mmCIF file of C-alpha atoms and ligand atoms in Angstrom:
data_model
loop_
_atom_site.group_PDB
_atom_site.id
_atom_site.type_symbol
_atom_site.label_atom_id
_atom_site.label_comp_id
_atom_site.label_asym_id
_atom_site.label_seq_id
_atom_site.Cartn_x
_atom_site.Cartn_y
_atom_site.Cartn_z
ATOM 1 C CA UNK X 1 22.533 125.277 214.191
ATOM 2 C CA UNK X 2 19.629 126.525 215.621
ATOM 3 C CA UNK X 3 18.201 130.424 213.982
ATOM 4 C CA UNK X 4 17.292 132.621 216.277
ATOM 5 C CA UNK X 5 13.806 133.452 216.388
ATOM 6 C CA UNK X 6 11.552 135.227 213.595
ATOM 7 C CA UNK X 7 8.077 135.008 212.477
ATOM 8 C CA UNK X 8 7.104 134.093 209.203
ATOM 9 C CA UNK X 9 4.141 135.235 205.897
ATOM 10 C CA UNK X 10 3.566 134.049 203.153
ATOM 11 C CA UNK X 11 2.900 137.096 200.644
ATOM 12 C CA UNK X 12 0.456 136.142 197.625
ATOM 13 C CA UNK X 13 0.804 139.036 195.588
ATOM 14 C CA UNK X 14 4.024 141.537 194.553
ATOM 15 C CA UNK X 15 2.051 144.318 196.408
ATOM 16 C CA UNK X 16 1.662 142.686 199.493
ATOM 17 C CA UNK X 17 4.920 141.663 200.081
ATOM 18 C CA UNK X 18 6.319 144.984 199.046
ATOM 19 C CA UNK X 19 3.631 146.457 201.619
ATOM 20 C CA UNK X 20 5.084 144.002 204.433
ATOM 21 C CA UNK X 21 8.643 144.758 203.233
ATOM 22 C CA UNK X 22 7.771 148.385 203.452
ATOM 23 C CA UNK X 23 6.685 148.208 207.030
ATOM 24 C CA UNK X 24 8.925 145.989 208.324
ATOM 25 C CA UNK X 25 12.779 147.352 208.779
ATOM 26 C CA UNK X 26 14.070 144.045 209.359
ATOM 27 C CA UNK X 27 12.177 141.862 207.021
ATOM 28 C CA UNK X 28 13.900 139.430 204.500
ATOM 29 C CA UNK X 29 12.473 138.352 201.042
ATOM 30 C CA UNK X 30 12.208 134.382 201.023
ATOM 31 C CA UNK X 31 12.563 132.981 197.471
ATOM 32 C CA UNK X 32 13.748 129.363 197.320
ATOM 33 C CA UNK X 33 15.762 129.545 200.981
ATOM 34 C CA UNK X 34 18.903 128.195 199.730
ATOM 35 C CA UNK X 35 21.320 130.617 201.070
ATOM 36 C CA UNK X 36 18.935 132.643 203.307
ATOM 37 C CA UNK X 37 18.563 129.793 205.851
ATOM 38 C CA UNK X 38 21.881 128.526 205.897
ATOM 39 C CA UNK X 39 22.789 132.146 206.759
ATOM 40 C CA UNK X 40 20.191 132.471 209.743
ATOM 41 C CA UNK X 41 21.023 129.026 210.979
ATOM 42 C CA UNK X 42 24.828 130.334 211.413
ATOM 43 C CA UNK X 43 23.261 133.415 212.623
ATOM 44 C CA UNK X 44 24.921 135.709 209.924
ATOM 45 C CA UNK X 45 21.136 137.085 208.911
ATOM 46 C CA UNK X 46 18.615 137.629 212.126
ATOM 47 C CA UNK X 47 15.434 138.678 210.369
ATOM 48 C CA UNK X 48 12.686 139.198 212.217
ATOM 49 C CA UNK X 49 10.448 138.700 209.535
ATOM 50 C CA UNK X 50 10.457 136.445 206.571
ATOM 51 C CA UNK X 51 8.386 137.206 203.562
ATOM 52 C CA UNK X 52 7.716 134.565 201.234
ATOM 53 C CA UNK X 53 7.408 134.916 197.967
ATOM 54 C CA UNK X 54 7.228 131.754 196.599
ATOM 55 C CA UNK X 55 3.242 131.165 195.519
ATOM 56 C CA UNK X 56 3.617 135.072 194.383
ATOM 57 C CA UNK X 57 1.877 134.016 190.525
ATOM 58 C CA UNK X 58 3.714 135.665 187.867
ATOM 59 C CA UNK X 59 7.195 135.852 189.244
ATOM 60 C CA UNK X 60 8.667 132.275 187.401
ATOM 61 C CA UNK X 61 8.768 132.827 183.554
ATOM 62 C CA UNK X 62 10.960 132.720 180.788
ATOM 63 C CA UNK X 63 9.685 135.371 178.092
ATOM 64 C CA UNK X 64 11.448 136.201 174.762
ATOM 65 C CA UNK X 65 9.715 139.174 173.029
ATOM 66 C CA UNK X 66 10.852 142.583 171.407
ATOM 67 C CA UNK X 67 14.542 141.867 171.444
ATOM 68 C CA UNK X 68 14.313 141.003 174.581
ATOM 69 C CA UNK X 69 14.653 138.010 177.104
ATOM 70 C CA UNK X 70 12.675 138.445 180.601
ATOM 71 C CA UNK X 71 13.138 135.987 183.367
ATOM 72 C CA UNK X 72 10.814 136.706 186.772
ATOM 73 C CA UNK X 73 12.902 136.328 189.760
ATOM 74 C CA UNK X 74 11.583 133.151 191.421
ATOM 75 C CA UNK X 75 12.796 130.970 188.051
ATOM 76 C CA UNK X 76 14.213 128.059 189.182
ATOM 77 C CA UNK X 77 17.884 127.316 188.198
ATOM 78 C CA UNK X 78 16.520 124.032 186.857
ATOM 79 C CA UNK X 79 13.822 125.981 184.616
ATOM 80 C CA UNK X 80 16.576 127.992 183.209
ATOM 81 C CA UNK X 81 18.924 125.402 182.668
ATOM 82 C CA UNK X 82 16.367 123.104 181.026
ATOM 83 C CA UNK X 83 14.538 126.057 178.877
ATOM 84 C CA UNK X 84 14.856 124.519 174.822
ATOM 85 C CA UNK X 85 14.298 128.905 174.491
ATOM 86 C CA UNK X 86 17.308 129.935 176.305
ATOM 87 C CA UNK X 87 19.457 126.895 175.020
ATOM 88 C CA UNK X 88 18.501 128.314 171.016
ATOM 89 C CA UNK X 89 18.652 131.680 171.975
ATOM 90 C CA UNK X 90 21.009 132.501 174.921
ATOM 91 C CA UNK X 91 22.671 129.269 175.644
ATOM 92 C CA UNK X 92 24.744 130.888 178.296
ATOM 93 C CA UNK X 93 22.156 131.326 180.937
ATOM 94 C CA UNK X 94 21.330 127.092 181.017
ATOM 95 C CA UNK X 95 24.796 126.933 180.711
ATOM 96 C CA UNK X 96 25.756 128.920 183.410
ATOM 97 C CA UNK X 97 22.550 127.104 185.326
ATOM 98 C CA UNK X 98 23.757 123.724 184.911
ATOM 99 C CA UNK X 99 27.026 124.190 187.022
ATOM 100 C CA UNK X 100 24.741 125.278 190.155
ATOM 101 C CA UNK X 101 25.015 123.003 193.012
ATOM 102 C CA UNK X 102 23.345 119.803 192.660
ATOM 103 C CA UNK X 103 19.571 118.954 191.174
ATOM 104 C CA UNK X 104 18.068 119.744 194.699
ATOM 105 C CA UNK X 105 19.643 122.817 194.786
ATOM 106 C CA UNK X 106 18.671 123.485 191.158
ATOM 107 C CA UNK X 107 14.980 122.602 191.442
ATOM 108 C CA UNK X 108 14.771 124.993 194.394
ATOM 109 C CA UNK X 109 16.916 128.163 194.292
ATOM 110 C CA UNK X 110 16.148 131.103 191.868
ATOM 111 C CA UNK X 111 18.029 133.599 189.862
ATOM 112 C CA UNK X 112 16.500 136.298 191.591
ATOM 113 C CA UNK X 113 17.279 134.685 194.872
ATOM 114 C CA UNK X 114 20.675 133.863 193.524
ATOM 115 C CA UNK X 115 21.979 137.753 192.341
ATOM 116 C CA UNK X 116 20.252 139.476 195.214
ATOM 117 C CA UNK X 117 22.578 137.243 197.411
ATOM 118 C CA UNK X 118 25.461 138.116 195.213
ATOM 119 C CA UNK X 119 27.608 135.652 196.772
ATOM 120 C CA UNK X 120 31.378 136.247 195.602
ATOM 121 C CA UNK X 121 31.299 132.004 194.740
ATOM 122 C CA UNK X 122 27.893 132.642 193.548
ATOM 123 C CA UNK X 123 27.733 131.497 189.217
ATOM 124 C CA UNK X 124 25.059 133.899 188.389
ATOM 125 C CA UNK X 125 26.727 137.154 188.531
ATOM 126 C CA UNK X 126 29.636 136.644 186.055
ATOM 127 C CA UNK X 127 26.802 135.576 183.216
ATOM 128 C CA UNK X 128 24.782 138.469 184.476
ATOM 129 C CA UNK X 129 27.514 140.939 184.033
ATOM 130 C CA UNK X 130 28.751 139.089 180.822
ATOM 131 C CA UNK X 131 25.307 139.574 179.119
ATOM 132 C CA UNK X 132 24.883 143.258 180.303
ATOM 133 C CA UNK X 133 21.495 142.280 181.858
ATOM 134 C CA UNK X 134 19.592 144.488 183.280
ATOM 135 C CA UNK X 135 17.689 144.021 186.754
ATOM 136 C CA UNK X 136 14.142 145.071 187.414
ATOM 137 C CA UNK X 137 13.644 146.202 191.069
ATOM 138 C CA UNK X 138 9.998 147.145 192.058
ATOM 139 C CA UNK X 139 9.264 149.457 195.933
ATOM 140 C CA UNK X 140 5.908 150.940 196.688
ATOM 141 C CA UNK X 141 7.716 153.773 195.449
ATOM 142 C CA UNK X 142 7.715 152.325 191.570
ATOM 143 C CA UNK X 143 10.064 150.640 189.440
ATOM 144 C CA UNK X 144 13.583 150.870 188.084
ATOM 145 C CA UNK X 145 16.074 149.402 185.857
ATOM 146 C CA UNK X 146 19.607 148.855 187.313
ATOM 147 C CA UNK X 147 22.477 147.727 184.980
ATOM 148 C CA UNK X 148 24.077 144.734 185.268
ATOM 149 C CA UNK X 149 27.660 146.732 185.991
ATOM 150 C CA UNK X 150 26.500 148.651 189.086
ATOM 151 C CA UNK X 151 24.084 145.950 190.459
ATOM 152 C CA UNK X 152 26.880 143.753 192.521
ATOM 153 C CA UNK X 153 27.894 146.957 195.105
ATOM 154 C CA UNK X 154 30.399 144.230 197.311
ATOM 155 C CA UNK X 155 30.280 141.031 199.228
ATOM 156 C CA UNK X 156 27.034 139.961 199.727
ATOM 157 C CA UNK X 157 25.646 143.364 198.838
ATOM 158 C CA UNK X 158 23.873 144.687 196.052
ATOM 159 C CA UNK X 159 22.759 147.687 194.380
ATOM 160 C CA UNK X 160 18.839 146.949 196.021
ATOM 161 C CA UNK X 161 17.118 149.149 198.484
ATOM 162 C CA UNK X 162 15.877 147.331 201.611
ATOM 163 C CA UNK X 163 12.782 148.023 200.305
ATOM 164 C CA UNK X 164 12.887 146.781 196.703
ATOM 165 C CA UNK X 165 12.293 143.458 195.460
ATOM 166 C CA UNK X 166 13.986 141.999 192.281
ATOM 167 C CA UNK X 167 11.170 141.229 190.028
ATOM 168 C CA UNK X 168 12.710 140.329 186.480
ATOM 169 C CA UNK X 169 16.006 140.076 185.018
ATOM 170 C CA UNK X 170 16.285 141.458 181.306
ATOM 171 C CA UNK X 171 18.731 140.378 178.589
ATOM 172 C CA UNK X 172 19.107 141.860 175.269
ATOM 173 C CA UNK X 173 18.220 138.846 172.691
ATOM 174 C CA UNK X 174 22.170 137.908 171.314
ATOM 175 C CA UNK X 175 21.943 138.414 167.418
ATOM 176 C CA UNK X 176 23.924 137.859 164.314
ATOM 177 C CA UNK X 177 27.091 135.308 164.926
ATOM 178 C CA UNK X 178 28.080 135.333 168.837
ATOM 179 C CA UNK X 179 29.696 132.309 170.978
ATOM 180 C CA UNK X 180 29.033 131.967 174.566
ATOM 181 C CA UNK X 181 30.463 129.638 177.236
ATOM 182 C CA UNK X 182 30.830 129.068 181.442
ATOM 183 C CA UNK X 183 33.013 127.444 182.400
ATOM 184 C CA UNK X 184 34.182 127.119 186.291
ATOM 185 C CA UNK X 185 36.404 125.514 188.983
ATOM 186 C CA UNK X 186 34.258 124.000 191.405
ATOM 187 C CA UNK X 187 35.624 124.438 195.042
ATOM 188 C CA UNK X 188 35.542 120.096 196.054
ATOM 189 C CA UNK X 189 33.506 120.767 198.778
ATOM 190 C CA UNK X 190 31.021 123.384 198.752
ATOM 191 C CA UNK X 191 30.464 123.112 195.055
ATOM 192 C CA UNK X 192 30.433 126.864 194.554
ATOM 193 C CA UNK X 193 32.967 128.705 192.541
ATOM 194 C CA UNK X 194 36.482 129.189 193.266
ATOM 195 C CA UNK X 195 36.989 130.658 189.837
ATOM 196 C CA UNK X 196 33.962 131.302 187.171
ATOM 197 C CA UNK X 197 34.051 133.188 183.931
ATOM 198 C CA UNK X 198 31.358 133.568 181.452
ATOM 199 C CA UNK X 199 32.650 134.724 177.848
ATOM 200 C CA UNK X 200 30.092 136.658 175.473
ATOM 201 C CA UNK X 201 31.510 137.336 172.091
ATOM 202 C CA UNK X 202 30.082 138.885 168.900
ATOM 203 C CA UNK X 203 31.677 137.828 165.609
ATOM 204 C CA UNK X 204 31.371 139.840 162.527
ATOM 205 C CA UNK X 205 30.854 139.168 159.163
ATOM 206 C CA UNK X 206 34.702 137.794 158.226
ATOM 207 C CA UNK X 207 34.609 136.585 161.949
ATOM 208 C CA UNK X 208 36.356 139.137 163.963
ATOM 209 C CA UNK X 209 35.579 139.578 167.073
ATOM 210 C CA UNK X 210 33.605 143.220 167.384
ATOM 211 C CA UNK X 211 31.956 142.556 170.584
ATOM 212 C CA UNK X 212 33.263 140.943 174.037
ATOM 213 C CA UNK X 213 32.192 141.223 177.398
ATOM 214 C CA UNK X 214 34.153 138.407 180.062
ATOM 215 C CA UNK X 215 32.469 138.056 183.727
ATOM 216 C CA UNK X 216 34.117 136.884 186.564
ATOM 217 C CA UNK X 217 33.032 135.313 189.898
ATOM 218 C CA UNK X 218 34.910 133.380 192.780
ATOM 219 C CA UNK X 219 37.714 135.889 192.442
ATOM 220 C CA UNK X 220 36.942 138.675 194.555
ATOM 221 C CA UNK X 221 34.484 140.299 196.620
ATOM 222 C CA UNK X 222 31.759 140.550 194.261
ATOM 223 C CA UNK X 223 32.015 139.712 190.148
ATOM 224 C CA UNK X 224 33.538 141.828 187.523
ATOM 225 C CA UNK X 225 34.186 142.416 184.087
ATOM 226 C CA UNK X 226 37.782 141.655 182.392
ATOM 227 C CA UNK X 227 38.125 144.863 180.908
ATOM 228 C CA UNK X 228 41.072 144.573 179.493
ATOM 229 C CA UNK X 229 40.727 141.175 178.053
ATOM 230 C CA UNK X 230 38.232 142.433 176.286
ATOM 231 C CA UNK X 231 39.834 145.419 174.871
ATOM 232 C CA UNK X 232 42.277 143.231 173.726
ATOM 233 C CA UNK X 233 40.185 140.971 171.942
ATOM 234 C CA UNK X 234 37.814 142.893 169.634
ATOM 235 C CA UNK X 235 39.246 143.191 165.887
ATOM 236 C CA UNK X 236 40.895 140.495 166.175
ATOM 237 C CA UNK X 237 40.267 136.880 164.872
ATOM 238 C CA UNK X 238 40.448 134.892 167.781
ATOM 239 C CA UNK X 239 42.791 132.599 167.238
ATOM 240 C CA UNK X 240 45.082 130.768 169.750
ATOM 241 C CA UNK X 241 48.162 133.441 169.484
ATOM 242 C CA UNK X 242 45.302 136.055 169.802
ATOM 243 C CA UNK X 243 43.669 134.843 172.882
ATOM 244 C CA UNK X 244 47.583 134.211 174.574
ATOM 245 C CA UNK X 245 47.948 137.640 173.769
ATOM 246 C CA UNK X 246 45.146 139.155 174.805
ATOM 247 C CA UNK X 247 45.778 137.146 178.581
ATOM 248 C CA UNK X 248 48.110 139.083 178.990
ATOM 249 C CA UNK X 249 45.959 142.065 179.836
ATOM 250 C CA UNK X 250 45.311 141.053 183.480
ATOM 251 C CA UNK X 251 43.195 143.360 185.490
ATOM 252 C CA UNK X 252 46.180 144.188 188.415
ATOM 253 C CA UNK X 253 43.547 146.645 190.247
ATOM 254 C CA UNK X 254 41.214 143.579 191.500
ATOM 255 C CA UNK X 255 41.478 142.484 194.758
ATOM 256 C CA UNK X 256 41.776 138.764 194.506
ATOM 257 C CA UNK X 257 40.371 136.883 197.477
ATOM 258 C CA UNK X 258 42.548 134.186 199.182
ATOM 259 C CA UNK X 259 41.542 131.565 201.543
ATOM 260 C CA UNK X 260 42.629 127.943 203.118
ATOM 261 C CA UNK X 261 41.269 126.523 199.619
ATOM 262 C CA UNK X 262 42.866 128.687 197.109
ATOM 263 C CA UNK X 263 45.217 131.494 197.740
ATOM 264 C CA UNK X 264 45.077 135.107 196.306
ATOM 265 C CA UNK X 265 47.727 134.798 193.911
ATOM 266 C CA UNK X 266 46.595 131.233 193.142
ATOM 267 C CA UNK X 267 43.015 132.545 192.387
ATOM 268 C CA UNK X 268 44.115 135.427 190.213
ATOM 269 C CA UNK X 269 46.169 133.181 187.841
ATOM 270 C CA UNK X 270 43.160 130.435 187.643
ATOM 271 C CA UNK X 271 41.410 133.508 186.572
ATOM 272 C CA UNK X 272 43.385 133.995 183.564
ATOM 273 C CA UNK X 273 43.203 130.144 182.457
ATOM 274 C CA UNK X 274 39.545 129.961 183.141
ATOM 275 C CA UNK X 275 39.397 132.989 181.267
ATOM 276 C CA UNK X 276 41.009 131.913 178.267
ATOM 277 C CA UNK X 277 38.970 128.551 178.277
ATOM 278 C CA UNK X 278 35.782 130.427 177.964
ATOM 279 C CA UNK X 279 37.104 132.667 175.250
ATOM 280 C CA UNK X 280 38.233 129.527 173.733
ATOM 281 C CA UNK X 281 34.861 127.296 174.227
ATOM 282 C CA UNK X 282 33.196 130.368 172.884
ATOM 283 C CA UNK X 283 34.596 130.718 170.005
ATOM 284 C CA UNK X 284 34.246 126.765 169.131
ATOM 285 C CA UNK X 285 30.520 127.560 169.871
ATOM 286 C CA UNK X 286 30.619 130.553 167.518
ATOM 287 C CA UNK X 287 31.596 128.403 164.837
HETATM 288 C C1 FAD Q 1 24.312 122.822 199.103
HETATM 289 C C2 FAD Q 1 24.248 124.097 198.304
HETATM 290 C C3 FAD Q 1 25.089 124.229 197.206
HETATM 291 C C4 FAD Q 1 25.049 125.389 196.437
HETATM 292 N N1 FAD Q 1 25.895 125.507 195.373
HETATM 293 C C5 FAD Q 1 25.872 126.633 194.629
HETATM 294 C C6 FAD Q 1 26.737 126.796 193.512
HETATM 295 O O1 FAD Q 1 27.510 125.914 193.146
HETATM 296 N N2 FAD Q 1 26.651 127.961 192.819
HETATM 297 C C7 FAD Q 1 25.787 128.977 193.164
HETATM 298 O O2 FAD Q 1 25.769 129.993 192.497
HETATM 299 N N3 FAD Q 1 24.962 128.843 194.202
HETATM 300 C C8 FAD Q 1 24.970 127.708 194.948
HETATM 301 N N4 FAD Q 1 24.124 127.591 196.003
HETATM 302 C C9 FAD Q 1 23.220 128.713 196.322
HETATM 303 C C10 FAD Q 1 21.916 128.571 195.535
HETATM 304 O O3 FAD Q 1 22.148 128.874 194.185
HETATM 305 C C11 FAD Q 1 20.815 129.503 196.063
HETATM 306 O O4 FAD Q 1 19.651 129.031 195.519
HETATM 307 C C12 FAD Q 1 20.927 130.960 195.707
HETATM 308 O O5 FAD Q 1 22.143 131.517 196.080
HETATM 309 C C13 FAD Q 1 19.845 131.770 196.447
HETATM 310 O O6 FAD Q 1 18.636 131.601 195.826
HETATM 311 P P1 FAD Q 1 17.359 131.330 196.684
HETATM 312 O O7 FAD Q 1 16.210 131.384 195.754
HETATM 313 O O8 FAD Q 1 17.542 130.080 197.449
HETATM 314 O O9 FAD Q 1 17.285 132.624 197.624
HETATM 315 P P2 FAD Q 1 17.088 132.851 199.239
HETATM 316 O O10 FAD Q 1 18.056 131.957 199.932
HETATM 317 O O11 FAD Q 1 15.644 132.644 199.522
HETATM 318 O O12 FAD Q 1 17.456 134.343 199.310
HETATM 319 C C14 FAD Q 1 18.808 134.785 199.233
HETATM 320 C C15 FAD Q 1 18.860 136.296 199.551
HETATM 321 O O13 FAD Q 1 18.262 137.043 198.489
HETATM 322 C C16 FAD Q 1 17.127 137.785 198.964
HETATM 323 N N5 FAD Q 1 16.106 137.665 197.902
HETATM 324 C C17 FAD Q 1 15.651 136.505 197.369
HETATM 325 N N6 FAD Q 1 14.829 136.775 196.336
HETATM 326 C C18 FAD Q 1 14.769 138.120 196.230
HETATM 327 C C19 FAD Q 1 14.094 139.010 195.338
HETATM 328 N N7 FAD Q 1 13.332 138.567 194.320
HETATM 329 N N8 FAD Q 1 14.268 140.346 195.520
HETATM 330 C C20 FAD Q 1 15.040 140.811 196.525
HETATM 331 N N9 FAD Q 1 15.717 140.029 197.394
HETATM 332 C C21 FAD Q 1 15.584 138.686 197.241
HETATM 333 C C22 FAD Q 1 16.739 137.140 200.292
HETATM 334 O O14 FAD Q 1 16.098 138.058 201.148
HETATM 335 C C23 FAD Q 1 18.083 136.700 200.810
HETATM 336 O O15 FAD Q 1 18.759 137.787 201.401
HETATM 337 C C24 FAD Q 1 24.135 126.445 196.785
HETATM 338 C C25 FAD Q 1 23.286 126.294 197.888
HETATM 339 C C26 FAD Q 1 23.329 125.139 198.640
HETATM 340 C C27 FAD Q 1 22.397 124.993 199.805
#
C-alpha cells in the first residue's frame, strides 16, 4: 500500500517542531514510524505534513532523580528494556519493554511514540496506568502534567491537544517492599496484545499488601485500571485463596472488545487469568 501524498521536515529542536505543529492543522509528529506509517500506508492517517522528531537532542533519556524517574519521549523500547536503572529500580517498565514486538521493532519505536498512539493492543499503557505515571505534554502555549488515568481518552485517542507534543513520561521512584510483573497473551500473528496486565503492588512491613494498582490493555478500547481487584487486594496477604478471591471482583462495566481472534467474552475471562498471573508473579518478585 501506497500513502497518499505528504511532505516531510525534519525538526531539530522541541521549539521548532512545536512551531511547525502549531502552524500546520494537519501535521503529524514522527517519532520512530512504527505505527504512523503502517497507518498512512492503509490510508487510516493522511497527514499532510510529517514532523520528525527523531535528531530532536534531549528527547531519549532515562533520568532517576528526586523521587522521581523521567524518560524523554523518543526512548527506544530497547533502551528501556535494557536500562540496568530501570531493571534495579522499576523493573516493570523493561519488563513491560521486552514483550514489544520483535528487536527491530524494539530498537526503533519509542514510548512516547507508543502511548500517544494508545493502541488498545498497545503494552505500554497498562504499565503506564499501573505505575500512575504522569505525562509531560509541551504547546507553544507551555507545559502540563496529565495523569496517567485520564491520558488514554479512547481508541487510538489520547488526552493530547493537536498541538502538544509528549515530551517526558514521569514515574514516582517505587520504594520500600513492592513486586511488579507484565505479563501478556501475544495475539500469534501481529504480536501485539490480546490480553496485557501489569500488576504494581506495595507490601508493608508484615507483608500485606497496602498498595495495588492492576493495568489492563488488549481488552477494550483503550487500557484501564482493575479497580476492584485492587480494592480487594490491599490488607490482605496475598496468598493463593486471597488472590482467587479477590478475581472475583471483575470490572462488569468494561466494554470488552471481540474480534475473529478472540471473542468478547473470551477476552474478558483471559483478563481475569492474566490478571491473577501478574498479581501472582508480583508477589514472587516481592519476595
Ligand atoms: C511489526 C510490528 C509489531 C509491533 N508489535 C507491537 C507489540 O507487540 N506491542 C506494542 O505495544 N507495540 C507494537 N508495535 C508498535 C510499536 O511499539 C510502535 O513503535 C509504537 O506503537 C509507536 O511508536 P513510534 O515511535 O514508532 O511512533 P510513530 O509511529 O512515529 O507515532 C505514532 C503516533 O504517535 C504520535 N507521536 C509520536 N511521538 C509523539 C510525541 N512525542 N508526542 C506526540 N505525538 C507523538 C505520531 O504523530 C503518531 O500519531 C509493533 C509495530 C510493528 C511495526
Amino acid at each position: 500500500m501506497i500513502p497518499a501524498q505528504f511532505d516531510y521536515t525534519r525538526a531539530n529542536t522541541l521549539d521548532e517542531a512545536l512551531t511547525l505543529l502549531a502552524q500546520n492543522e494537519d501535521a503529524k509528529i514522527l517519532a520512530g514510524g512504527h505505527s504512523l506509517i503502517p497507518a498512512m500506508k492503509l490510508r487510516l492517517a493522511t497527514p499532510s505534513l510529517l514532523i520528525d522528531i527523531g535528531r530532536i537532542k534531549d528527547l531519549s533519556y532515562i533520568r532517576e532523580g528526586n523521587g522521581q524517574i523521567r524518560i524523554g519521549a523518543m526512548t527506544t523500547h530497547y533502551q528501556i528494556e535494557s536500562s540496568d536503572l530501570l531493571k534495579s529500580i522499576c523493573p516493570l517498565l523493561p519488563d513491560c519493554a521486552s514483550h514489544i514486538g520483535d528487536v527491530q521493532v524494539r530498537n526503533k519505536g519509542t514510548i512516547g511514540g507508543s502511548v500517544a498512539h494508545s493502541d488498545p493492543g498497545g503494552d505500554w499503557p497498562a504499565a503506564i496506568v499501573a505505575l500512575d505515571a504522569e505525562m509531560i505534554a509541551v504547546s507553544k502555549n507551555g507545559e502540563r502534567s496529565i495523569k496517567a488515568d485520564d491520558f488514554f481518552v479512547d481508541l487510538l485517542t489520547t488526552a493530547l491537544a493537536p498541538n502538544e507534543i509528549l515530551r517526558e513520561i514521569r514515574v514516582n521512584k517505587p520504594s520500600g517492599r513492592t513486586g511488579q510483573a507484565y505479563v501478556k497473551m501475544h495475539h500469534p500473528a501481529s504480536g501485539f496484545a490480546v490480553v496485557g496486565v501489569a500488576a504494581n503492588l506495595g507490601f508493608d512491613d508484615s507483608g500485606k499488601c497496602e498498595s495495588a494498582r492492576i493495568g489492563i490493555t488488549g481488552v477494550s478500547s483503550k487500557a484501564y485500571r482493575a479497580t476492584a481487584v485492587e480494592s480487594a487486594l490491599r490488607g490482605k496477604h496475598l496468598d493463593h485463596g486471597a488472590i482467587e478471591e479477590a478475581l472475583a471482583h471483575d470490572d462488569d462495566a468494561v466494554e470488552a472488545n471481540g474480534d475473529l481472534f478472540a471473542s468478547a467474552d473470551y477476552r474478558r475471562n483471559m483478563a481475569m487469568v492474566y490478571t491473577g498471573r501478574a498479581i501472582a508473579a508480583a508477589v514472587e518478585r516481592a519476595r
